[in-house]
Amino acid sequence: MAVCEDCWQVLPGHADAVAEGRLGAGRHAEAASLLASASKRFPTDPHVQLLAAESLLADQKNAPAALEALAAVTVPEGSRPLRRLKANLQADGHEAAGEPNQAIAVLEAEHKAFPDARFQTRIDKLKNASRP
């Protein structure tokens, strides 16, 4: 699918809204294609890179590729929302790959840097789920 030039005018700032519009219309493959194209077009934009990795995980069900993409994303140190998003996506990827201990490690590291009750809740759920 070729991405229209109008779409590039709103990207990268609104990549999520454009993709969500396509997802809402049931056009999952188109949304995934848009985010993959955006990822190539904006390789240094961490938000676009995180959205593309999320698409690999959610739309394409490809946890190894999503984790690889996430490992390559550098989030600005002061951007707590992007750090939180990256940590959650990494944890999602590890869960999808059957690696709950790695998911816990990612969440614990982020929780240590920026305490967040939602991280602790998720950590507790993962630990309880992995017990026999």
PDB file of C-alpha atoms in Angstrom:
ATOM      1  CA  MET A   1       0.000   0.000   0.000  1.00  0.00           C
ATOM      2  CA  ALA A   2       1.380   3.390  -0.898  1.00  0.00           C
ATOM      3  CA  VAL A   3       0.991   5.958   1.831  1.00  0.00           C
ATOM      4  CA  CYS A   4      -0.615   9.136   0.613  1.00  0.00           C
ATOM      5  CA  GLU A   5       1.461  12.278   0.796  1.00  0.00           C
ATOM      6  CA  ASP A   6      -1.185  13.900   3.012  1.00  0.00           C
ATOM      7  CA  CYS A   7      -0.498  11.217   5.624  1.00  0.00           C
ATOM      8  CA  TRP A   8       3.176  12.162   5.706  1.00  0.00           C
ATOM      9  CA  GLN A   9       2.167  15.744   6.466  1.00  0.00           C
ATOM     10  CA  VAL A  10       0.673  14.646   9.802  1.00  0.00           C
ATOM     11  CA  LEU A  11       3.350  12.112  10.643  1.00  0.00           C
ATOM     12  CA  PRO A  12       5.212  11.653  12.850  1.00  0.00           C
ATOM     13  CA  GLY A  13       3.227  13.721  15.354  1.00  0.00           C
ATOM     14  CA  HIS A  14      -0.051  11.995  14.644  1.00  0.00           C
ATOM     15  CA  ALA A  15       1.020   8.564  13.435  1.00  0.00           C
ATOM     16  CA  ASP A  16      -1.009   6.920  16.152  1.00  0.00           C
ATOM     17  CA  ALA A  17      -4.197   8.768  15.207  1.00  0.00           C
ATOM     18  CA  VAL A  18      -3.815   7.932  11.521  1.00  0.00           C
ATOM     19  CA  ALA A  19      -3.158   4.266  12.295  1.00  0.00           C
ATOM     20  CA  GLU A  20      -5.985   4.143  14.857  1.00  0.00           C
ATOM     21  CA  GLY A  21      -8.379   5.512  12.239  1.00  0.00           C
ATOM     22  CA  ARG A  22      -7.482   2.669   9.934  1.00  0.00           C
ATOM     23  CA  LEU A  23      -7.697   0.147  12.778  1.00  0.00           C
ATOM     24  CA  GLY A  24     -11.114   1.493  13.742  1.00  0.00           C
ATOM     25  CA  ALA A  25     -12.246   0.918  10.177  1.00  0.00           C
ATOM     26  CA  GLY A  26     -11.049  -2.704  10.380  1.00  0.00           C
ATOM     27  CA  ARG A  27      -8.090  -2.013   8.113  1.00  0.00           C
ATOM     28  CA  HIS A  28      -5.433  -3.678  10.287  1.00  0.00           C
ATOM     29  CA  ALA A  29      -3.067  -4.582   7.464  1.00  0.00           C
ATOM     30  CA  GLU A  30      -3.212  -1.013   6.190  1.00  0.00           C
ATOM     31  CA  ALA A  31      -2.462   0.375   9.656  1.00  0.00           C
ATOM     32  CA  ALA A  32       0.490  -2.008  10.047  1.00  0.00           C
ATOM     33  CA  SER A  33       1.783  -1.023   6.612  1.00  0.00           C
ATOM     34  CA  LEU A  34       1.432   2.675   7.443  1.00  0.00           C
ATOM     35  CA  LEU A  35       3.403   2.286  10.656  1.00  0.00           C
ATOM     36  CA  ALA A  36       6.099   0.209   8.957  1.00  0.00           C
ATOM     37  CA  SER A  37       6.448   2.925   6.303  1.00  0.00           C
ATOM     38  CA  ALA A  38       6.497   5.634   8.954  1.00  0.00           C
ATOM     39  CA  SER A  39       9.209   3.743  10.822  1.00  0.00           C
ATOM     40  CA  LYS A  40      11.402   3.791   7.722  1.00  0.00           C
ATOM     41  CA  ARG A  41      10.613   7.402   6.922  1.00  0.00           C
ATOM     42  CA  PHE A  42      11.219   8.658  10.479  1.00  0.00           C
ATOM     43  CA  PRO A  43      13.998   6.410  11.817  1.00  0.00           C
ATOM     44  CA  THR A  44      15.060   8.818  14.554  1.00  0.00           C
ATOM     45  CA  ASP A  45      11.603   9.566  15.955  1.00  0.00           C
ATOM     46  CA  PRO A  46      11.191   7.381  19.058  1.00  0.00           C
ATOM     47  CA  HIS A  47       7.395   7.750  19.133  1.00  0.00           C
ATOM     48  CA  VAL A  48       7.032   6.481  15.575  1.00  0.00           C
ATOM     49  CA  GLN A  49       9.508   3.670  16.266  1.00  0.00           C
ATOM     50  CA  LEU A  50       7.566   2.602  19.363  1.00  0.00           C
ATOM     51  CA  LEU A  51       4.284   2.635  17.437  1.00  0.00           C
ATOM     52  CA  ALA A  52       5.820   0.521  14.687  1.00  0.00           C
ATOM     53  CA  ALA A  53       7.113  -1.972  17.267  1.00  0.00           C
ATOM     54  CA  GLU A  54       3.680  -2.064  18.885  1.00  0.00           C
ATOM     55  CA  SER A  55       2.193  -2.873  15.487  1.00  0.00           C
ATOM     56  CA  LEU A  56       4.649  -5.751  15.047  1.00  0.00           C
ATOM     57  CA  LEU A  57       3.452  -7.126  18.351  1.00  0.00           C
ATOM     58  CA  ALA A  58      -0.282  -6.412  18.200  1.00  0.00           C
ATOM     59  CA  ASP A  59      -1.107  -6.547  14.491  1.00  0.00           C
ATOM     60  CA  GLN A  60       1.443  -9.035  13.208  1.00  0.00           C
ATOM     61  CA  LYS A  61       1.825 -11.113  16.406  1.00  0.00           C
ATOM     62  CA  ASN A  62       5.590 -11.105  15.913  1.00  0.00           C
ATOM     63  CA  ALA A  63       7.053 -10.790  19.414  1.00  0.00           C
ATOM     64  CA  PRO A  64      10.699 -11.479  18.423  1.00  0.00           C
ATOM     65  CA  ALA A  65      10.626  -8.765  15.739  1.00  0.00           C
ATOM     66  CA  ALA A  66       8.899  -6.343  18.118  1.00  0.00           C
ATOM     67  CA  LEU A  67      11.504  -6.963  20.828  1.00  0.00           C
ATOM     68  CA  GLU A  68      14.300  -6.457  18.321  1.00  0.00           C
ATOM     69  CA  ALA A  69      12.744  -3.205  17.140  1.00  0.00           C
ATOM     70  CA  LEU A  70      12.238  -2.024  20.725  1.00  0.00           C
ATOM     71  CA  ALA A  71      15.860  -2.750  21.597  1.00  0.00           C
ATOM     72  CA  ALA A  72      16.898  -0.344  18.843  1.00  0.00           C
ATOM     73  CA  VAL A  73      14.709   2.527  20.087  1.00  0.00           C
ATOM     74  CA  THR A  74      16.446   5.232  22.078  1.00  0.00           C
ATOM     75  CA  VAL A  75      13.999   7.162  24.219  1.00  0.00           C
ATOM     76  CA  PRO A  76      15.029  10.603  25.475  1.00  0.00           C
ATOM     77  CA  GLU A  77      15.957  10.336  29.143  1.00  0.00           C
ATOM     78  CA  GLY A  78      13.462  12.980  30.227  1.00  0.00           C
ATOM     79  CA  SER A  79      10.480  11.515  28.396  1.00  0.00           C
ATOM     80  CA  ARG A  80       8.655   9.525  31.042  1.00  0.00           C
ATOM     81  CA  PRO A  81       5.622   8.769  28.830  1.00  0.00           C
ATOM     82  CA  LEU A  82       7.817   7.279  26.100  1.00  0.00           C
ATOM     83  CA  ARG A  83       9.925   5.387  28.649  1.00  0.00           C
ATOM     84  CA  ARG A  84       6.750   3.985  30.179  1.00  0.00           C
ATOM     85  CA  LEU A  85       5.430   3.010  26.740  1.00  0.00           C
ATOM     86  CA  LYS A  86       8.677   1.311  25.779  1.00  0.00           C
ATOM     87  CA  ALA A  87       8.815  -0.643  29.062  1.00  0.00           C
ATOM     88  CA  ASN A  88       5.216  -1.781  28.696  1.00  0.00           C
ATOM     89  CA  LEU A  89       5.769  -2.828  25.083  1.00  0.00           C
ATOM     90  CA  GLN A  90       8.924  -4.718  26.023  1.00  0.00           C
ATOM     91  CA  ALA A  91       7.031  -6.487  28.805  1.00  0.00           C
ATOM     92  CA  ASP A  92       4.196  -7.291  26.378  1.00  0.00           C
ATOM     93  CA  GLY A  93       6.728  -8.705  23.927  1.00  0.00           C
ATOM     94  CA  HIS A  94       8.400 -10.857  26.542  1.00  0.00           C
ATOM     95  CA  GLU A  95       5.024 -12.122  27.754  1.00  0.00           C
ATOM     96  CA  ALA A  96       3.993 -12.964  24.187  1.00  0.00           C
ATOM     97  CA  ALA A  97       7.300 -14.768  23.710  1.00  0.00           C
ATOM     98  CA  GLY A  98       6.695 -16.832  26.857  1.00  0.00           C
ATOM     99  CA  GLU A  99       9.372 -15.003  28.852  1.00  0.00           C
ATOM    100  CA  PRO A 100       7.591 -13.762  32.005  1.00  0.00           C
ATOM    101  CA  ASN A 101      10.813 -13.344  33.988  1.00  0.00           C
ATOM    102  CA  GLN A 102      12.197 -10.958  31.362  1.00  0.00           C
ATOM    103  CA  ALA A 103       8.907  -9.043  31.400  1.00  0.00           C
ATOM    104  CA  ILE A 104       9.166  -8.719  35.180  1.00  0.00           C
ATOM    105  CA  ALA A 105      12.802  -7.556  34.932  1.00  0.00           C
ATOM    106  CA  VAL A 106      11.910  -4.805  32.440  1.00  0.00           C
ATOM    107  CA  LEU A 107       9.022  -3.580  34.571  1.00  0.00           C
ATOM    108  CA  GLU A 108      11.029  -3.718  37.802  1.00  0.00           C
ATOM    109  CA  ALA A 109      13.854  -1.670  36.277  1.00  0.00           C
ATOM    110  CA  GLU A 110      11.445   1.003  35.059  1.00  0.00           C
ATOM    111  CA  HIS A 111       9.523   0.951  38.352  1.00  0.00           C
ATOM    112  CA  LYS A 112      12.792   1.483  40.219  1.00  0.00           C
ATOM    113  CA  ALA A 113      13.654   4.490  38.044  1.00  0.00           C
ATOM    114  CA  PHE A 114      10.118   5.933  38.130  1.00  0.00           C
ATOM    115  CA  PRO A 115       7.881   4.372  40.787  1.00  0.00           C
ATOM    116  CA  ASP A 116       4.438   3.719  39.374  1.00  0.00           C
ATOM    117  CA  ALA A 117       1.621   1.745  40.995  1.00  0.00           C
ATOM    118  CA  ARG A 118       0.551   0.377  37.601  1.00  0.00           C
ATOM    119  CA  PHE A 119       3.974  -1.173  37.083  1.00  0.00           C
ATOM    120  CA  GLN A 120       3.856  -2.736  40.538  1.00  0.00           C
ATOM    121  CA  THR A 121       0.383  -4.137  39.882  1.00  0.00           C
ATOM    122  CA  ARG A 122       1.550  -5.683  36.629  1.00  0.00           C
ATOM    123  CA  ILE A 123       4.709  -7.054  38.250  1.00  0.00           C
ATOM    124  CA  ASP A 124       2.618  -8.666  40.985  1.00  0.00           C
ATOM    125  CA  LYS A 125       0.245 -10.232  38.429  1.00  0.00           C
ATOM    126  CA  LEU A 126       3.141 -11.635  36.426  1.00  0.00           C
ATOM    127  CA  LYS A 127       4.808 -13.065  39.534  1.00  0.00           C
ATOM    128  CA  ASN A 128       1.560 -14.634  40.729  1.00  0.00           C
ATOM    129  CA  ALA A 129       0.839 -16.093  37.280  1.00  0.00           C
ATOM    130  CA  SER A 130       4.278 -17.717  37.089  1.00  0.00           C
ATOM    131  CA  ARG A 131       3.873 -19.521  40.415  1.00  0.00           C
ATOM    132  CA  PRO A 132       2.862 -23.181  40.254  1.00  0.00           C
TER     133      PRO A 132
END
